[in-house]
Amino acid sequence: MAEPLGSLVRTHTCGALRPADVGTDVVLLGWVHRIRDLGGVTFIDVRDRHGISQVVVRENVALMAVAKRLRSEFVVGVSGHVQRRSADTVNPKLATGEVEVLAAEIRILNEAKTPPFQIAEDGPVSEDVRLRYRYLDLRRPRLQNNIGLRHRVSIAIRKYFDEQGFWEIETPILAKSTPEGARDFLVPSRVHPGEFYALPQSPQLFKQILMIAGTDRYFQIVRCFRDEDQRADRQLEFTQVDVEMSFAQPESIYNLIEPLMPRIFKEIGREVTLPIRRMSYADAIAKYGSDKPDLRCGMEIADLSDVFRDSEFRVFKQIVADGGVVRGFSVPGGNKYSRSQLDVLVDQAKQMGFTGLIWVRPGSPPLCSVKALSEAALRPALDRVKAATDDLLLMAAGPADNTSKLLGQLRLAVAAKENLLNPEAFEFLWVTDFPLLEYHEEDGRWYSMHHPFTSPKDEDVDKLETEPGAVRAKAYDLVLNGSEIGGGSIRIHDAALQSRIFTRLGISEEEAKLRFGFFLEALEYGTPPHGGIALGLDRIVAILAGESSIREVIAFPKTASAVDLMAGAPSPVDAKQLRELHLNLKTQKPN
RNA sequence: GGGGUCGUAGUUCAGUUGGCUAGAACGCUGCCCUGUCACGGCAGAGGCCGCGGGUUCGAGUCCCGUCGACCCCGCCA
C-alpha cells in the first residue's frame, strides 16, 4: 500500500550527508538497498543515484512495524535526525559512513516486486535478463557509472567544440534515401503514397551543405542508423560526434581532434600524450594486417619474401615467383610453447583460413616445422623479425593482402592469449591515405571506400581513370587500441570533380541527379573547401569504461538479432496503420 | 547467409561412463536476535533440466530439429 509524498521534501540526496550535518533534521527519498534487522534495532540502507545512507530504527514500536514491512527496492521517504556514528561503527566504505539518520518517520511511497536479480549486488546476470529488465539493470552500479561517464564525456565534447567556435546544429532524422553504403531504415510516407523517408546513416550531406551555407564550423552529437548485422561494437542505432569545418586540410582535423582526446580521458583520470602517431593505410596493412592496428602488443609483421625467393622450400619459392609474399612476426617468449601447443596453434590458424602456418624456434640450429628449410635460410628470417632466443617466428605465404590480413588476425589472437593487450594502456593512431576506391568482383565495379564525397589526394587525381585502385584519398581514421573510434575525410568541393567520381563509380549523370541532385546543385553555389570527421561516441565511452561491448554504455540497446527485449520492438502494427501508409504485407506474422 | 559457445530453482552455477527422489550459493518466506553495514542463527518454499521429436528398460546427460542470448566471418559508403 503506497502512501503519498505529502509534505516530504528532499533535503539531501542519499550520498550527501556528512559530519557537518549532525544535529539537523533531514528528509531522504530513495530505494531500500538493504535491511539489517537485528531485532531491537533495524538498519535500512537507503539508496539513490548519489549514494547510500544508513537509516536507524529503534525504540519506536510504530516505526519498527513499518520497518518490518520494508522489502528490497521499496521506494521510501525517511525523515529523521542526523547523528554521528560512534567511532567503532563508522563505515569507511561509504561516503556517508560517519553519520546515520535516526528515523522519526518512514513513509512507503511505493512497494516493489522482488526483482529478478539483485540490484544491491553487481554480480553476473545473463544479458537477456538484464535487457528485459533494463530499468533494474540501470539501477546497478555498473550501468550507473557507465551512463554517468557517458554524460560527462558528452558534456566535455560539447564544451570543447563550443570553445573552438563550433555550432551544434540539428539535422533531419527523416531524410532522403541515398544509394551506396549501408542498408537504409525506411519510413513510409502517409502523405505521399509509395514514397519513403530514410533514417540517416550519418548527416553527411547535410553537414556539407551547412559548409556551403557558411556555417564554417559545425558539430552534432547525433544518432545514426544502419540496417546491418550487429556486433559487440555495432548497434542499429548508434551515436556519432559529427564534425565538419570549412577551409580544412587533413592537418586541420588532426589539430582539432587531438586536443579533444585529453579532455575526454580526463573524465577517467587518464592523460593522453600528444601528438598522436600516424601511419599510412598501406603501412598498417603491411605491418599489422589491419586498417585499425592495435599498437599495444608489438609483433610487427615483416616481409620475408626476398629471404625465401631462392629457398630450398619449393612452396615458398613458387609463391614468391608468382608474385606472392612470405611474411611473419615474432611472438615474444613463444619458444616456451610445447609441440602440442604449437600443433593447436597451427590448427587454429587453419580454422582462421591459413593454408599453412609455419613456425620457427630460434636456436642453434633453429627448429622449424618445415624440415626442408635450412639454418642458412632461417637465420636471416629470424634476424628480420628480431626474434630473440626465447621468441617464436610464425610465417605464412600467399597473396600479399590476404597473407597480411590473416597474420594480423593471428597476431591479435596470440596477443589476447598471451595477455599482451594491457587494458590500462591507450595507444592512439591516425591511419591516413586510405585508397579512394575498392573493386568489387561480384558486380565488377568500383565502390568508394569511405563515401562518394571523399576527395582524392591532389597528386593522385590524374589516375582516377587510368589506375583507379592506386588513387589515395584525403581520408583518415582515428584508431584506439585496435578499435576504429573515428573516421573522416576532406570532401570534394568542386562539382566537376564530384561528377567525375560518380562516373568512375558507374553512376550515370541522370542517376546522380535523381539521388544527389540537390547536393550537386548546391555545390555550384560557392562551396568552400571543407572536411570533417565523425567519432564513435559509443565506442569511445566503452573503451573509457573498460567495457568490451557498446551495449554496456547505451541505456536501451538492442540484441544481436536487432530486438529490444524490454519494449518488444520490432512488432506487428495495426492493419489501419498499414492502410494509412499505403502498405500491403506479403507475409503476416501472428500478433 | 555461414561458423562457434551457451541454455538446469528468481539469479549465478554444479550435475561423473545414461541410473535423479536433480544439488550448492545468493535471493525469497516465517521465526529469533539492541550496533549492523555482504549482519548472524533456526526453519521453509521454490524445477516442463529452453521447446519438439528420436535412441534406450531408463535421458538433465546421447542423436536430430527448433527457439533464444552471446561471439566471429560475410555485411557495416
XYZ file of C-alpha atoms (C1' of nucleotides) in Angstrom:
668
model
C 0.000 0.000 0.000
C 1.651 3.172 -1.198
C 1.493 6.449 0.635
C 1.628 9.920 -0.902
C 4.757 12.022 -0.834
C 2.712 14.638 1.023
C 4.811 17.101 2.923
C 8.073 15.189 2.447
C 10.568 17.441 0.687
C 14.003 16.050 -0.021
C 16.684 17.932 1.905
C 19.656 15.768 0.927
C 20.467 13.075 -1.578
C 21.487 9.716 -0.146
C 25.140 10.449 -0.858
C 25.267 13.912 0.671
C 25.227 13.556 4.452
C 28.463 14.421 6.261
C 29.516 15.017 9.873
C 28.735 18.708 9.350
C 25.055 17.745 9.100
C 24.998 16.143 12.551
C 22.177 17.536 14.665
C 19.983 18.610 11.753
C 16.649 17.157 10.676
C 16.671 15.773 7.149
C 14.429 14.082 4.627
C 15.837 11.357 2.372
C 13.988 9.844 -0.593
C 15.183 6.690 -2.276
C 15.096 2.937 -2.655
C 15.563 0.333 0.077
C 19.002 -1.041 -0.721
C 19.453 -3.464 2.175
C 17.819 -4.101 5.504
C 19.619 -5.425 8.559
C 17.055 -6.368 11.175
C 18.800 -7.119 14.467
C 15.638 -7.486 16.465
C 15.677 -4.480 18.766
C 17.331 -2.265 16.165
C 16.974 -2.197 12.382
C 19.333 -0.630 9.861
C 17.988 0.390 6.481
C 20.358 1.394 3.694
C 18.531 3.918 1.530
C 19.935 4.391 -1.954
C 19.587 6.847 -4.781
C 21.847 7.680 -7.740
C 24.068 9.762 -5.483
C 24.866 7.245 -2.788
C 23.727 5.279 0.225
C 22.747 6.472 3.684
C 22.149 4.325 6.746
C 18.833 4.872 8.493
C 18.382 3.551 12.050
C 15.093 2.467 13.581
C 14.968 1.792 17.310
C 12.880 2.271 20.418
C 9.785 3.154 18.413
C 7.170 0.438 18.149
C 5.192 2.056 15.340
C 8.312 2.623 13.237
C 9.513 -0.914 13.908
C 6.237 -2.159 12.438
C 6.761 -0.076 9.290
C 10.361 -1.266 9.016
C 9.117 -4.842 9.242
C 7.088 -4.309 6.058
C 10.004 -2.969 4.039
C 11.487 -5.089 1.254
C 14.280 -4.600 -1.243
C 13.645 -1.836 -3.777
C 10.644 -0.329 -1.991
C 10.613 3.418 -2.508
C 10.692 5.230 0.821
C 10.707 8.690 2.299
C 12.536 8.999 5.591
C 12.581 11.963 7.902
C 14.876 11.945 10.864
C 17.734 13.341 12.822
C 21.343 13.096 11.661
C 23.609 11.644 14.313
C 27.292 10.868 14.393
C 28.204 7.202 14.483
C 30.388 6.032 17.327
C 33.996 5.506 16.278
C 33.658 1.713 16.219
C 30.588 1.783 13.973
C 31.848 4.134 11.275
C 31.702 2.543 7.808
C 34.736 3.731 5.836
C 33.344 2.179 2.641
C 30.536 4.752 2.448
C 30.979 8.442 1.763
C 28.190 8.957 4.292
C 29.667 6.362 6.654
C 30.489 8.686 9.537
C 26.832 9.556 10.138
C 23.404 7.956 10.131
C 19.800 9.101 10.248
C 17.742 8.204 13.305
C 14.318 7.759 11.726
C 11.355 9.752 13.006
C 9.072 8.747 10.129
C 9.280 6.227 7.300
C 6.768 6.530 4.515
C 6.426 3.721 1.981
C 5.980 5.675 -1.249
C 5.793 2.566 -3.350
C 6.214 -1.147 -2.967
C 8.253 -3.290 -5.336
C 8.050 -6.856 -6.535
C 11.079 -8.963 -5.736
C 13.420 -8.108 -8.598
C 14.552 -10.945 -10.917
C 18.139 -10.215 -9.946
C 19.770 -8.423 -7.052
C 20.175 -4.699 -7.501
C 22.450 -4.326 -4.496
C 24.947 -6.809 -5.940
C 26.834 -6.123 -9.171
C 27.172 -9.851 -9.808
C 26.858 -11.551 -13.187
C 23.383 -11.922 -14.709
C 22.702 -13.235 -18.195
C 22.342 -10.473 -20.698
C 18.853 -11.292 -21.919
C 17.508 -10.994 -18.364
C 19.366 -7.732 -17.895
C 17.969 -6.379 -21.176
C 14.406 -7.449 -20.417
C 14.565 -5.620 -17.083
C 16.794 -2.824 -18.279
C 15.283 -0.350 -15.787
C 16.505 -2.576 -12.966
C 19.919 -3.156 -14.513
C 20.278 0.599 -14.916
C 19.936 0.935 -11.129
C 23.053 -1.153 -10.565
C 26.481 0.423 -10.084
C 27.980 -0.774 -13.351
C 25.483 0.915 -15.631
C 25.050 3.901 -13.309
C 28.771 4.519 -13.660
C 28.799 3.925 -17.412
C 25.809 6.124 -18.156
C 27.176 8.828 -15.854
C 30.532 8.655 -17.594
C 28.834 8.921 -20.957
C 27.043 12.047 -19.814
C 30.266 13.664 -18.627
C 32.049 12.778 -21.875
C 29.202 14.305 -23.903
C 29.394 17.474 -21.844
C 33.186 17.653 -22.240
C 32.804 17.277 -26.002
C 30.136 19.967 -26.268
C 32.204 22.304 -24.148
C 35.307 21.745 -26.265
C 33.626 22.340 -29.602
C 31.867 25.393 -28.257
C 35.235 26.800 -27.166
C 36.570 26.137 -30.652
C 33.769 28.168 -32.216
C 31.613 25.289 -33.444
C 27.826 25.420 -33.606
C 25.784 22.379 -32.714
C 23.081 22.135 -35.359
C 20.368 19.507 -35.620
C 19.876 17.795 -38.963
C 16.819 15.824 -40.106
C 16.065 12.327 -38.873
C 13.554 11.895 -41.669
C 15.918 12.196 -44.585
C 16.357 11.013 -48.129
C 17.494 7.534 -49.042
C 20.845 7.552 -50.766
C 22.331 4.547 -52.501
C 25.793 3.230 -51.655
C 26.789 2.301 -48.184
C 24.750 0.545 -45.555
C 21.156 -0.579 -45.864
C 18.728 2.230 -45.035
C 15.929 2.177 -42.499
C 12.906 3.339 -44.429
C 9.925 5.278 -43.124
C 6.847 5.194 -45.349
C 5.180 8.491 -46.118
C 1.465 8.709 -45.369
C 1.037 11.865 -47.412
C 2.964 10.598 -50.431
C 1.811 7.085 -51.273
C 4.643 4.778 -52.253
C 7.351 7.157 -51.135
C 9.742 6.825 -48.240
C 11.992 8.766 -45.966
C 15.228 7.163 -44.823
C 16.804 7.473 -41.404
C 20.283 8.947 -41.820
C 23.284 6.624 -41.871
C 25.077 9.846 -40.994
C 24.240 13.508 -41.614
C 26.917 13.565 -44.335
C 25.214 15.661 -46.988
C 23.539 17.979 -44.514
C 26.795 18.861 -42.828
C 28.442 19.504 -46.181
C 25.540 21.724 -47.151
C 25.994 23.572 -43.853
C 29.530 24.365 -45.035
C 28.082 25.706 -48.277
C 25.684 27.681 -46.085
C 28.607 29.425 -44.445
C 28.309 27.730 -41.061
C 32.099 27.379 -41.073
C 32.265 25.095 -38.055
C 29.576 22.520 -37.251
C 29.299 19.644 -34.846
C 26.490 17.470 -33.574
C 26.157 14.582 -31.174
C 23.779 12.684 -33.360
C 22.040 9.342 -33.706
C 22.789 7.409 -36.879
C 21.013 4.360 -38.273
C 22.350 1.452 -40.313
C 20.314 -1.638 -41.017
C 23.181 -4.106 -40.922
C 24.001 -7.098 -38.737
C 25.022 -6.329 -35.163
C 28.302 -6.826 -33.344
C 29.686 -6.129 -29.905
C 30.734 -2.708 -31.230
C 27.835 -2.135 -33.645
C 24.180 -1.309 -32.997
C 21.402 -0.471 -35.453
C 21.323 2.989 -33.962
C 24.490 4.492 -32.618
C 25.823 7.897 -31.733
C 28.343 9.900 -33.668
C 30.142 13.064 -32.755
C 29.737 14.560 -36.199
C 32.152 17.354 -37.128
C 32.704 19.467 -40.221
C 34.787 22.560 -40.862
C 35.424 24.845 -43.792
C 38.844 25.511 -45.314
C 40.176 22.327 -43.736
C 43.138 20.181 -44.647
C 43.666 16.779 -43.038
C 46.121 18.586 -40.772
C 43.368 20.930 -39.541
C 41.270 17.955 -38.500
C 44.163 16.280 -36.669
C 44.899 19.545 -34.885
C 41.263 19.916 -33.909
C 40.640 16.384 -32.692
C 43.917 15.633 -30.910
C 43.461 18.131 -28.041
C 39.956 16.762 -27.524
C 41.279 13.361 -26.509
C 42.987 14.506 -23.275
C 39.799 16.363 -22.384
C 37.768 13.182 -22.781
C 40.264 10.960 -20.979
C 40.354 13.380 -18.088
C 36.930 12.009 -17.213
C 38.552 8.744 -16.153
C 41.586 10.476 -14.717
C 43.941 9.477 -17.506
C 46.370 11.541 -19.514
C 46.914 11.342 -23.258
C 50.279 12.012 -24.815
C 50.148 14.148 -27.938
C 50.750 14.247 -30.826
C 49.071 11.066 -31.983
C 51.165 8.786 -34.183
C 50.344 8.452 -37.852
C 50.607 5.558 -40.239
C 49.563 5.173 -43.842
C 46.898 2.626 -44.701
C 49.440 0.730 -46.795
C 51.845 0.517 -43.860
C 49.114 -0.535 -41.469
C 48.082 -3.405 -43.716
C 51.663 -4.488 -44.379
C 52.907 -4.274 -40.790
C 49.798 -5.173 -38.818
C 47.471 -6.793 -41.340
C 44.713 -4.380 -40.358
C 43.481 -0.880 -41.114
C 42.995 -0.413 -37.364
C 46.143 -1.824 -35.797
C 46.344 -2.411 -32.079
C 49.733 -0.989 -31.144
C 49.760 -2.285 -27.583
C 51.385 -5.601 -28.380
C 54.316 -5.077 -30.752
C 54.687 -8.128 -33.003
C 55.127 -6.161 -36.197
C 54.751 -8.241 -39.334
C 57.849 -8.312 -41.553
C 58.135 -9.180 -45.227
C 60.410 -12.172 -45.738
C 59.770 -12.721 -49.436
C 63.313 -11.865 -50.507
C 64.744 -14.230 -47.903
C 62.898 -17.161 -49.425
C 62.996 -16.130 -53.088
C 65.620 -18.779 -53.792
C 64.598 -21.047 -50.976
C 65.069 -24.813 -50.955
C 61.453 -24.936 -49.786
C 59.555 -25.165 -53.063
C 56.227 -23.866 -51.749
C 57.748 -20.548 -50.648
C 59.859 -20.245 -53.749
C 56.888 -20.844 -56.012
C 54.614 -18.405 -54.215
C 57.216 -15.635 -54.349
C 57.908 -16.375 -58.010
C 54.158 -15.996 -58.674
C 54.130 -12.551 -57.097
C 53.030 -13.657 -53.639
C 54.740 -12.943 -50.344
C 56.182 -14.681 -47.331
C 55.504 -12.737 -44.157
C 55.803 -13.380 -40.480
C 56.139 -11.997 -36.992
C 57.872 -12.887 -33.776
C 55.926 -13.930 -30.677
C 57.751 -12.709 -27.555
C 58.523 -15.661 -25.311
C 56.862 -18.016 -27.802
C 59.696 -20.552 -27.641
C 58.115 -21.872 -24.468
C 55.285 -23.482 -26.450
C 55.347 -27.259 -26.408
C 54.991 -29.254 -29.611
C 51.349 -29.966 -28.820
C 50.676 -26.280 -28.106
C 52.214 -25.462 -31.471
C 50.010 -28.075 -33.122
C 46.974 -26.408 -31.554
C 48.160 -23.028 -32.831
C 48.573 -24.393 -36.356
C 45.085 -25.908 -36.158
C 43.642 -22.590 -35.025
C 45.388 -20.871 -37.903
C 43.840 -23.304 -40.359
C 40.410 -22.555 -38.941
C 41.117 -18.869 -39.463
C 41.778 -19.553 -43.120
C 45.523 -20.100 -43.305
C 46.563 -22.691 -45.883
C 49.579 -23.280 -43.711
C 51.297 -21.740 -40.719
C 54.991 -22.325 -40.280
C 56.818 -21.842 -37.019
C 60.492 -21.431 -36.311
C 62.161 -21.758 -32.933
C 65.397 -19.799 -32.673
C 68.481 -21.741 -31.580
C 71.497 -23.450 -32.984
C 70.299 -24.767 -35.223
C 66.804 -23.219 -35.383
C 63.954 -25.692 -35.283
C 61.290 -25.330 -37.961
C 58.003 -27.075 -38.719
C 59.214 -27.364 -42.319
C 62.253 -29.597 -42.369
C 63.269 -28.544 -45.859
C 64.279 -25.132 -44.543
C 67.925 -24.938 -43.548
C 69.617 -22.792 -40.954
C 71.052 -20.624 -43.727
C 67.536 -19.658 -44.811
C 66.021 -19.389 -41.345
C 68.750 -17.264 -39.760
C 68.057 -14.122 -41.876
C 64.307 -14.561 -41.348
C 64.773 -14.685 -37.579
C 67.007 -11.619 -37.770
C 64.462 -9.746 -39.866
C 61.699 -10.136 -37.257
C 64.250 -9.511 -34.471
C 63.424 -12.802 -32.772
C 65.322 -13.340 -29.508
C 66.221 -16.820 -28.305
C 63.049 -17.311 -26.316
C 60.773 -15.949 -29.072
C 58.952 -17.787 -31.813
C 58.686 -16.891 -35.501
C 55.346 -17.512 -37.206
C 55.248 -17.346 -41.008
C 52.742 -17.720 -43.793
C 52.868 -17.341 -47.552
C 50.366 -16.346 -50.223
C 48.897 -13.259 -51.882
C 50.124 -10.096 -50.135
C 46.923 -8.596 -48.739
C 45.343 -11.856 -47.683
C 48.514 -13.118 -46.009
C 48.898 -9.898 -44.066
C 45.251 -9.910 -43.056
C 45.437 -13.472 -41.739
C 48.687 -12.786 -39.910
C 47.043 -9.687 -38.469
C 44.187 -11.784 -37.077
C 46.608 -14.382 -35.749
C 48.672 -11.634 -34.151
C 45.633 -10.414 -32.225
C 44.658 -13.939 -31.207
C 48.180 -14.589 -29.908
C 48.256 -11.203 -28.149
C 44.989 -11.980 -26.394
C 46.181 -15.443 -25.383
C 49.476 -14.104 -24.070
C 47.791 -11.211 -22.251
C 49.789 -8.659 -24.208
C 46.850 -6.236 -24.549
C 47.227 -4.131 -21.432
C 43.772 -2.730 -20.629
C 45.433 0.214 -18.864
C 47.331 1.292 -21.987
C 45.814 3.611 -24.595
C 47.517 3.608 -27.998
C 46.085 6.154 -30.409
C 46.865 6.172 -34.097
C 45.856 8.121 -37.183
C 45.599 5.840 -40.193
C 45.994 8.008 -43.283
C 45.974 7.831 -47.080
C 43.203 5.281 -47.482
C 42.555 4.111 -51.026
C 39.749 6.182 -52.576
C 38.142 3.211 -54.287
C 37.887 -0.524 -53.982
C 36.913 -3.005 -56.635
C 34.095 -5.463 -56.039
C 34.382 -8.690 -58.005
C 30.697 -9.601 -57.562
C 29.368 -6.822 -59.730
C 32.607 -5.787 -61.384
C 32.626 -2.140 -60.394
C 34.411 0.313 -58.179
C 32.999 1.450 -54.858
C 34.012 4.314 -52.609
C 35.944 3.037 -49.645
C 34.812 5.948 -47.453
C 31.953 7.635 -49.299
C 31.483 9.176 -52.747
C 32.173 12.717 -51.494
C 35.715 11.966 -50.380
C 38.415 13.980 -52.076
C 41.267 12.177 -53.806
C 44.771 13.351 -52.980
C 45.727 16.140 -55.362
C 48.697 14.234 -56.770
C 46.569 11.134 -57.495
C 43.608 12.766 -59.264
C 45.109 12.007 -62.664
C 44.991 8.283 -62.007
C 41.211 8.277 -61.485
C 40.539 6.881 -64.944
C 43.807 5.081 -65.666
C 44.635 3.420 -62.355
C 41.631 3.776 -60.005
C 42.970 1.349 -57.405
C 46.086 3.455 -56.895
C 44.259 6.682 -56.096
C 44.667 7.628 -52.455
C 42.058 9.656 -50.596
C 42.297 12.551 -48.193
C 40.737 10.187 -45.699
C 41.771 9.201 -42.215
C 40.647 7.023 -39.341
C 41.317 7.554 -35.674
C 42.210 4.236 -34.050
C 42.454 3.447 -30.358
C 43.657 0.067 -29.126
C 42.672 -1.647 -32.348
C 39.238 -0.074 -32.423
C 38.123 2.435 -35.051
C 36.812 5.326 -32.977
C 36.539 7.861 -35.777
C 36.830 8.403 -39.471
C 36.616 11.274 -41.863
C 37.896 12.969 -44.925
C 38.372 16.156 -46.822
C 35.422 16.412 -49.193
C 35.137 17.252 -52.825
C 34.049 20.894 -53.175
C 34.251 21.042 -56.952
C 31.115 19.994 -58.828
C 33.086 18.847 -61.849
C 35.325 16.541 -59.836
C 32.275 15.221 -57.998
C 30.681 14.297 -61.325
C 33.888 12.596 -62.390
C 33.775 10.441 -59.255
C 30.168 9.454 -59.920
C 31.154 8.448 -63.422
C 34.008 6.406 -62.026
C 31.523 4.690 -59.682
C 29.324 3.850 -62.632
C 26.586 6.208 -61.545
C 25.090 7.910 -64.565
C 24.553 11.647 -64.657
C 20.837 11.026 -64.650
C 21.020 8.734 -61.659
C 23.290 11.112 -59.755
C 20.834 13.922 -60.377
C 17.981 11.805 -59.099
C 19.746 10.807 -55.919
C 22.034 13.713 -55.110
C 20.669 16.417 -57.383
C 20.027 18.866 -54.550
C 23.562 18.419 -53.343
C 25.219 18.692 -56.749
C 23.269 21.875 -57.356
C 24.334 23.296 -54.006
C 27.964 22.534 -54.813
C 27.745 25.039 -57.668
C 26.918 27.987 -55.461
C 30.297 28.755 -53.931
C 31.340 25.727 -51.901
C 34.321 26.288 -49.634
C 36.922 23.554 -49.381
C 35.862 21.574 -46.321
C 36.278 18.368 -44.436
C 35.450 16.682 -41.223
C 35.275 13.605 -39.118
C 32.797 11.526 -37.156
C 33.750 9.987 -33.831
C 32.027 6.913 -32.485
C 30.775 8.050 -29.090
C 29.568 4.594 -28.015
C 32.915 3.002 -28.766
C 34.895 5.759 -27.079
C 32.835 5.566 -23.900
C 33.014 1.755 -23.926
C 36.813 1.904 -24.039
C 36.867 4.516 -21.268
C 34.567 2.351 -19.150
C 36.639 -0.760 -19.818
C 33.661 -2.459 -21.461
C 34.035 -4.828 -24.408
C 30.534 -4.174 -25.759
C 28.913 -0.836 -26.543
C 25.655 -2.240 -25.142
C 27.116 -1.519 -21.706
C 27.243 2.209 -22.407
C 23.869 2.549 -24.165
C 20.840 2.981 -21.928
C 18.496 0.926 -24.093
C 20.436 -1.244 -26.535
C 19.168 -3.967 -28.854
C 20.259 -7.575 -29.050
C 22.399 -9.107 -31.785
C 19.156 -10.055 -33.547
C 18.041 -6.402 -33.557
C 15.377 -6.782 -30.871
C 14.564 -4.518 -27.951
C 13.862 -7.178 -25.300
C 12.346 -4.656 -22.909
C 9.943 -2.827 -25.196
C 9.450 -5.702 -27.577
C 10.391 -3.877 -30.750
C 10.031 -4.571 -33.575
C 6.392 -5.630 -33.507
C 3.441 -6.026 -35.867
C 1.236 -2.977 -36.411
C -2.470 -2.442 -36.918
C -3.977 -3.016 -40.318
C -5.255 0.555 -40.101
C -1.737 1.935 -39.773
C -0.640 -0.084 -42.781
C -3.583 1.183 -44.805
C -2.787 4.773 -43.980
C 0.764 4.186 -45.138
C -0.404 2.511 -48.344
C 1.397 -0.689 -47.445
C 0.443 -4.298 -48.121
C 2.342 -7.059 -46.359
C 3.436 -10.140 -48.265
C 3.750 -12.120 -45.053
C 1.721 -11.681 -41.920
C 3.178 -12.589 -38.546
C 0.565 -13.538 -35.956
C 0.408 -10.917 -33.237
C 23.546 -16.045 -45.232
C 27.688 -19.123 -42.682
C 30.616 -20.912 -38.268
C 31.095 -21.308 -32.888
C 29.716 -21.077 -27.416
C 25.796 -21.333 -24.087
C 20.563 -22.633 -22.324
C 19.220 -26.892 -15.202
C 15.234 -23.229 -8.868
C 14.123 -15.910 -9.045
C 19.810 -15.328 -10.085
C 24.809 -17.494 -10.753
C 26.344 -22.276 -11.304
C 27.405 -27.936 -10.213
C 25.405 -32.361 -12.014
C 30.584 -38.299 -13.329
C 30.706 -43.719 -18.349
C 22.872 -42.747 -19.393
C 20.596 -44.932 -13.015
C 17.932 -38.217 -10.316
C 13.654 -38.996 -5.298
C 18.040 -33.111 -9.764
C 22.149 -30.227 -5.711
C 25.021 -25.579 -3.870
C 25.432 -20.381 -3.108
C 22.889 -15.871 -3.174
C 17.911 -14.233 -3.269
C 12.763 -15.244 -1.366
C 9.096 -16.588 3.065
C 8.494 -17.247 8.508
C 10.604 -17.090 13.457
C 14.723 -15.399 16.910
C 18.324 -11.570 17.799
C 19.680 -3.770 20.609
C 25.162 -1.657 16.666
C 24.799 -3.944 11.927
C 26.774 -2.470 7.245
C 27.685 -8.884 2.126
C 24.744 -8.765 9.997
C 24.094 -13.524 12.378
C 21.082 -18.039 13.889
C 16.915 -21.578 13.060
C 13.139 -23.404 9.832
C 10.884 -23.475 4.995
C 9.113 -22.777 -0.003
C 10.847 -22.913 -4.778
C 12.423 -27.021 -11.019
C 8.108 -28.830 -18.106
C 16.624 -29.592 -16.799
C 14.567 -23.690 -23.324
C 10.933 -26.246 -26.706
C 9.686 -30.587 -30.118
C 10.983 -35.329 -31.752
C 14.158 -39.746 -31.563
C 17.540 -43.758 -29.437
C 17.071 -46.675 -24.755
C 14.357 -50.931 -19.765
C 15.745 -45.909 -18.305
C 17.694 -39.219 -20.947
C 19.355 -33.150 -17.410
C 23.231 -36.425 -19.709
C 23.362 -39.427 -26.371
C 21.206 -38.066 -31.587
C 18.122 -34.799 -34.908
C 15.332 -30.417 -35.337
C 13.807 -25.758 -33.443
C 13.842 -21.152 -30.489
C 16.670 -17.596 -27.705
C 21.226 -14.927 -25.808
C 26.292 -14.081 -26.904
C 30.992 -14.196 -30.093
C 33.152 -14.353 -35.027
C 33.048 -14.323 -40.755
C 30.178 -12.081 -44.593
C 27.858 -7.212 -44.332
C 28.870 -2.219 -41.915
C 29.697 4.210 -48.386
